[in-house]
Each structure stands twice: as structure tokens, then as C-alpha cells.
Coordinates of C-alpha atoms in Angstrom, one line a residue:
M353 CA 90.5 105.7 107.2
A354 CA 88.3 108.3 108.8
T355 CA 90.0 111.6 109.8
G356 CA 87.0 113.8 110.9
V357 CA 84.6 113.4 113.7
L358 CA 81.9 113.0 111.1
E359 CA 82.7 111.6 107.6
I360 CA 80.1 111.4 104.9
R361 CA 81.2 109.2 101.9
G362 CA 79.2 108.8 98.7
L363 CA 75.9 109.4 100.5
T364 CA 73.0 108.7 98.2
K365 CA 69.2 108.5 98.5
Y366 CA 66.5 108.0 96.0
F367 CA 62.8 108.7 96.5
G368 CA 61.2 106.9 93.5
G369 CA 63.1 108.1 90.5
L370 CA 64.3 111.3 92.2
R371 CA 67.9 111.3 93.5
A372 CA 67.4 113.4 96.6
I373 CA 71.0 113.1 97.8
D374 CA 73.5 112.6 95.1
D375 CA 76.9 111.1 96.1
V376 CA 77.7 113.6 98.8
N377 CA 81.1 113.6 100.4
V378 CA 81.8 115.7 103.5
S379 CA 84.3 115.6 106.4
I380 CA 83.6 117.6 109.6
S381 CA 86.7 118.1 111.7
K382 CA 87.0 118.5 115.5
G383 CA 85.9 122.0 116.7
E384 CA 84.1 123.0 113.5
L385 CA 80.8 124.9 113.3
V386 CA 79.6 124.3 109.7
G387 CA 76.6 125.8 107.9
V388 CA 74.4 124.0 105.3
I389 CA 72.4 126.1 102.9
G390 CA 70.6 125.6 99.6
P391 CA 67.4 126.5 97.9
N392 CA 64.1 124.9 98.9
G393 CA 64.1 121.3 97.9
A394 CA 67.9 121.1 97.8
G395 CA 68.0 118.0 100.1
K396 CA 69.2 119.7 103.3
T397 CA 66.8 118.1 105.7
T398 CA 67.1 114.7 103.9
F399 CA 70.8 115.0 104.4
F400 CA 70.3 115.4 108.2
N401 CA 67.7 112.6 108.2
L402 CA 70.2 110.2 106.5
I403 CA 72.9 111.0 109.1
T404 CA 70.7 110.6 112.1
G405 CA 68.9 107.4 111.0
F406 CA 65.4 108.8 110.3
V407 CA 65.9 107.8 106.6
V408 CA 68.0 104.8 105.4
P409 CA 70.5 105.7 102.6
D410 CA 70.6 103.8 99.3
G411 CA 74.4 104.1 99.3
G412 CA 77.4 105.5 101.0
E413 CA 78.8 105.7 104.5
V414 CA 78.2 107.8 107.6
L415 CA 81.2 107.5 109.8
V416 CA 81.1 108.8 113.4
N417 CA 84.6 108.6 114.9
G418 CA 85.3 105.8 112.4
V419 CA 82.1 103.8 113.0
D420 CA 79.7 103.5 110.0
V421 CA 76.2 104.3 111.4
A422 CA 74.5 104.4 108.0
G423 CA 71.1 102.8 108.3
W424 CA 71.2 102.6 112.1
S425 CA 68.1 103.4 114.1
P426 CA 67.9 107.0 115.4
H427 CA 68.4 106.0 119.1
R428 CA 71.5 104.0 118.2
V429 CA 72.9 107.0 116.3
V430 CA 72.3 109.1 119.4
Q431 CA 74.1 106.7 121.6
E432 CA 77.1 106.7 119.1
G433 CA 77.4 110.5 119.7
V434 CA 75.2 112.3 117.1
S435 CA 72.2 114.3 118.2
R436 CA 69.9 116.8 116.4
T437 CA 67.2 119.4 116.7
F438 CA 64.2 119.8 114.3
Q439 CA 62.8 122.7 112.4
I440 CA 59.5 122.1 114.1
T441 CA 60.2 121.6 117.8
R442 CA 59.4 118.1 119.1
M443 CA 59.2 118.7 122.8
F444 CA 56.7 117.1 125.2
S445 CA 54.3 120.0 125.7
S446 CA 52.4 118.5 128.6
L447 CA 55.6 117.8 130.6
K448 CA 57.6 120.3 132.5
V449 CA 60.7 121.9 131.0
I450 CA 63.0 119.9 133.4
E451 CA 61.1 116.7 132.6
N452 CA 61.7 117.2 128.9
V453 CA 65.5 117.2 129.6
I454 CA 65.3 114.2 131.9
V455 CA 63.6 112.2 129.1
A456 CA 66.6 113.0 126.9
L457 CA 69.0 112.0 129.7
L458 CA 67.2 108.7 130.0
A459 CA 67.3 108.1 126.3
R460 CA 71.1 108.5 126.4
K461 CA 71.3 105.9 129.1
G462 CA 68.9 103.5 127.4
M463 CA 66.3 103.9 130.2
G464 CA 62.6 104.1 129.3
I465 CA 60.9 105.2 132.5
L466 CA 60.7 108.9 133.6
S467 CA 62.8 109.3 136.7
S468 CA 62.9 112.1 139.3
S469 CA 66.0 110.9 141.0
R470 CA 68.1 113.6 142.5
A471 CA 71.0 112.9 140.2
H472 CA 68.8 113.2 137.1
V473 CA 67.2 116.4 138.4
E474 CA 70.6 118.0 139.2
E475 CA 72.0 117.1 135.8
A476 CA 68.9 118.4 134.0
S477 CA 69.0 121.6 136.0
A478 CA 72.7 122.2 135.1
I479 CA 71.9 121.7 131.4
L480 CA 69.0 124.1 131.6
E481 CA 71.2 126.7 133.3
R482 CA 73.7 126.3 130.5
V483 CA 71.1 127.3 127.9
G484 CA 69.5 130.1 129.9
L485 CA 66.3 128.3 131.0
H486 CA 67.0 127.6 134.7
D487 CA 64.3 130.0 135.8
K488 CA 61.7 128.1 133.8
I489 CA 62.4 124.5 134.9
G490 CA 59.0 124.1 136.5
L491 CA 56.9 125.5 133.7
L492 CA 55.1 123.3 131.2
A493 CA 57.1 123.1 128.0
G494 CA 54.0 124.0 125.9
S495 CA 53.8 127.4 127.7
L496 CA 57.2 128.6 126.4
G497 CA 57.6 131.2 123.7
Q498 CA 59.3 130.3 120.4
G499 CA 62.8 131.5 121.5
D500 CA 62.7 129.5 124.7
Q501 CA 61.4 126.4 122.8
R502 CA 64.6 126.6 120.7
K503 CA 66.7 126.7 123.8
L504 CA 64.8 123.7 125.2
E505 CA 65.5 121.8 121.9
L506 CA 69.2 122.6 122.4
A507 CA 69.0 121.5 126.0
R508 CA 67.4 118.2 125.1
A509 CA 69.8 117.5 122.3
T510 CA 72.9 118.3 124.4
A511 CA 71.5 116.2 127.3
T512 CA 72.5 113.1 125.2
K513 CA 76.1 114.3 125.4
P514 CA 76.7 114.3 121.6
N515 CA 80.0 114.7 119.9
V516 CA 78.2 116.1 116.9
L517 CA 75.1 118.2 117.0
L518 CA 72.9 118.8 113.9
I519 CA 70.7 121.9 114.2
D520 CA 67.8 122.3 111.7
E521 CA 66.8 125.9 111.1
P522 CA 67.2 127.3 114.7
F523 CA 66.2 130.8 113.7
S524 CA 62.9 129.9 111.9
G525 CA 60.0 131.8 113.3
L526 CA 62.1 133.8 115.7
S527 CA 62.2 137.6 116.2
L528 CA 65.4 139.5 115.7
K529 CA 65.8 139.8 119.5
E530 CA 65.4 136.0 120.0
V531 CA 67.9 135.4 117.2
E532 CA 70.4 137.6 118.9
V533 CA 70.1 135.5 122.1
L534 CA 70.4 132.2 120.3
I535 CA 73.5 133.0 118.2
P536 CA 75.9 133.5 121.2
L537 CA 74.4 130.3 122.9
I538 CA 75.3 128.2 119.8
Q539 CA 78.7 129.8 119.7
K540 CA 79.2 129.0 123.4
L541 CA 78.3 125.3 122.8
N542 CA 80.8 125.2 120.0
K543 CA 83.6 126.8 122.0
E544 CA 82.9 124.3 124.8
G545 CA 83.9 121.5 122.3
L546 CA 80.6 120.6 120.6
N547 CA 81.0 120.0 116.9
I548 CA 78.0 121.7 115.2
V549 CA 76.4 121.5 111.8
I550 CA 73.5 124.0 111.1
I551 CA 70.9 124.1 108.4
E552 CA 69.5 127.7 108.1
H553 CA 67.6 129.8 105.5
K554 CA 68.5 133.1 107.2
L555 CA 71.8 133.5 105.4
R556 CA 73.1 136.6 107.1
E557 CA 72.6 135.1 110.5
L558 CA 74.3 131.8 109.4
M559 CA 77.2 133.6 107.9
R560 CA 77.9 135.3 111.3
L561 CA 78.0 131.8 112.9
A562 CA 79.7 129.5 110.5
K563 CA 83.3 129.7 109.3
R564 CA 82.6 127.0 106.7
V565 CA 79.5 126.6 104.6
L566 CA 78.3 123.7 102.5
V567 CA 75.8 124.3 99.7
L568 CA 73.4 121.7 98.4
N569 CA 71.4 122.0 95.2
F570 CA 69.2 119.2 93.8
G571 CA 70.9 116.8 96.2
R572 CA 74.4 117.6 95.0
L573 CA 77.1 119.3 97.1
I574 CA 77.9 122.3 94.8
A575 CA 80.2 124.3 97.1
D576 CA 82.2 124.0 100.3
G577 CA 84.1 127.0 101.6
T578 CA 84.2 130.1 103.7
P579 CA 81.2 132.4 103.8
E580 CA 83.1 134.8 101.6
E581 CA 83.9 132.1 99.1
I582 CA 80.4 130.9 99.0
T583 CA 78.8 134.3 98.5
N584 CA 81.1 134.8 95.5
D585 CA 80.6 131.4 94.0
E586 CA 78.8 131.8 90.6
E587 CA 77.1 128.4 90.8
V588 CA 75.8 129.1 94.3
V589 CA 74.5 132.6 93.3
E590 CA 72.8 131.1 90.2
A591 CA 71.2 128.4 92.3
Y592 CA 69.6 131.0 94.6
L593 CA 69.1 133.9 92.3
G594 CA 69.3 132.7 88.7
K595 CA 71.5 135.0 86.7
E596 CA 70.8 138.0 89.0
R597 CA 73.6 138.4 91.5
G598 CA 71.9 140.9 93.8
N599 CA 73.1 141.1 97.4
F600 CA 73.3 137.3 98.1
G601 CA 74.3 136.4 101.7
A602 CA 75.9 139.8 102.5
P603 CA 76.2 140.4 106.2

């Protein structure tokens, strides 16, 4: 019986003869903000793709509040309460910022025609204010800087009212100043009740956010613990640095 808001059981995926995800078992509990790390090619994005329906697993279960969504289409997974952002932003550059959020609202409601109804505009405006973009609602999304594009991705993802939000490399390509704006925003969303799982290569920034970290290597889950436990785990250190310990993940 499922106990977490998100339960991954025996998740497995092959690409040809390569086992990209190897019998992964994870439980995400209510209120958690969990990091996912691993060397390049470890299977992190494939892991997210399997959860959110962009890739169909070869085995295992993905339980969202007890419902197995493994193999479901992405829009059905969203409607079940799991949303995500992408490492490369997927906004509609030629639409206004507020229109991008309205599209996400309509996707949640199963509607396919862009609406400018007062209710949708008010809801989208409130979401943009929540992420710090209220002063840019009328701009074209394509005119936003990298930091604001990340905020818009979060706005679009949260517009679907998810129970679980998967964030793929939110700090990629951002300046230190932009990262320092985004970290408290993600913390705020988590404190407001959103369960969050983050893939991130910038380990110091991730360790500031996550109280629990999962480590993938060659598709296997090799560690699951606190940031301190992870940074002192010999198998994790070796996966990243070989036999050289160095200053792995230190804040």
C-alpha cells in the first residue's frame, strides 16, 4: 500500500541493451523537498521522463497518491497531480507572459482554446505575482532574461495545481544573482505545501535547498540520505571524482 505522495517501485527502462534506469525504488513523503544528483549520463532526466509520461517504463510502478500512472500520457499525469519544468525552457516565446500561464491553466482544465476570460486572467495574474513576475505580465515571453524564464516555467508548472513538482536543473545558465532569487522562491513554494523534487548539477546550491538527496549512477540509486550523509558516502564520491575525494558538495 502506498504511503508517500509519490512512490516509485521497481522502475526500470532499457534503451536497446542499455539499462538506463535500474530497478529504482523511492518514496517521497508529504512536505519534502528532495534533490536528485548524479554524474552526466546517470539517468536523472530519464527518471523524470518516466515519472511524467514522456517515456514509457519497461517495468515498475509510479504511484501518485496510490494511483499507478506508469505509462500514462503526460497530460493525464499532470491532471493526476504531477507537473514538471525542463532544463531547456519550453515557454511559448511569441505569447505574452500571462498568456503562457493561461495556457497551463487551460491544460489543467482539459480545455484547448486560449481564453481571456476575467477568471483566467485573474488566476494567472495571481500566479505570476506569486513568482515575482507580476510587473511583466504583458511582455512577450521570449523577451525575458534567463532568470525570469525560470520563474515563468515555475509559474506555468504550478498553474496546473500539482501535488508534486519535478524541477529539472533550475539553476542552469543562471548568474549567481539570479540563483539567489530563485532559491527562496523554490523554498517558498515548498513551505506553501508543494512537494518538490529537483535535479541539479550545481551541488552547493542544491545542498542548501534539499534536506534529502537521491544519487543515481548508471541508472541505479546508489544513495539516499541527508546532504551530509551524501557528501561523505564513499560510493557517491567515487562516482563523481574517482578515488580523489577533493571538496565534493561542500557548501
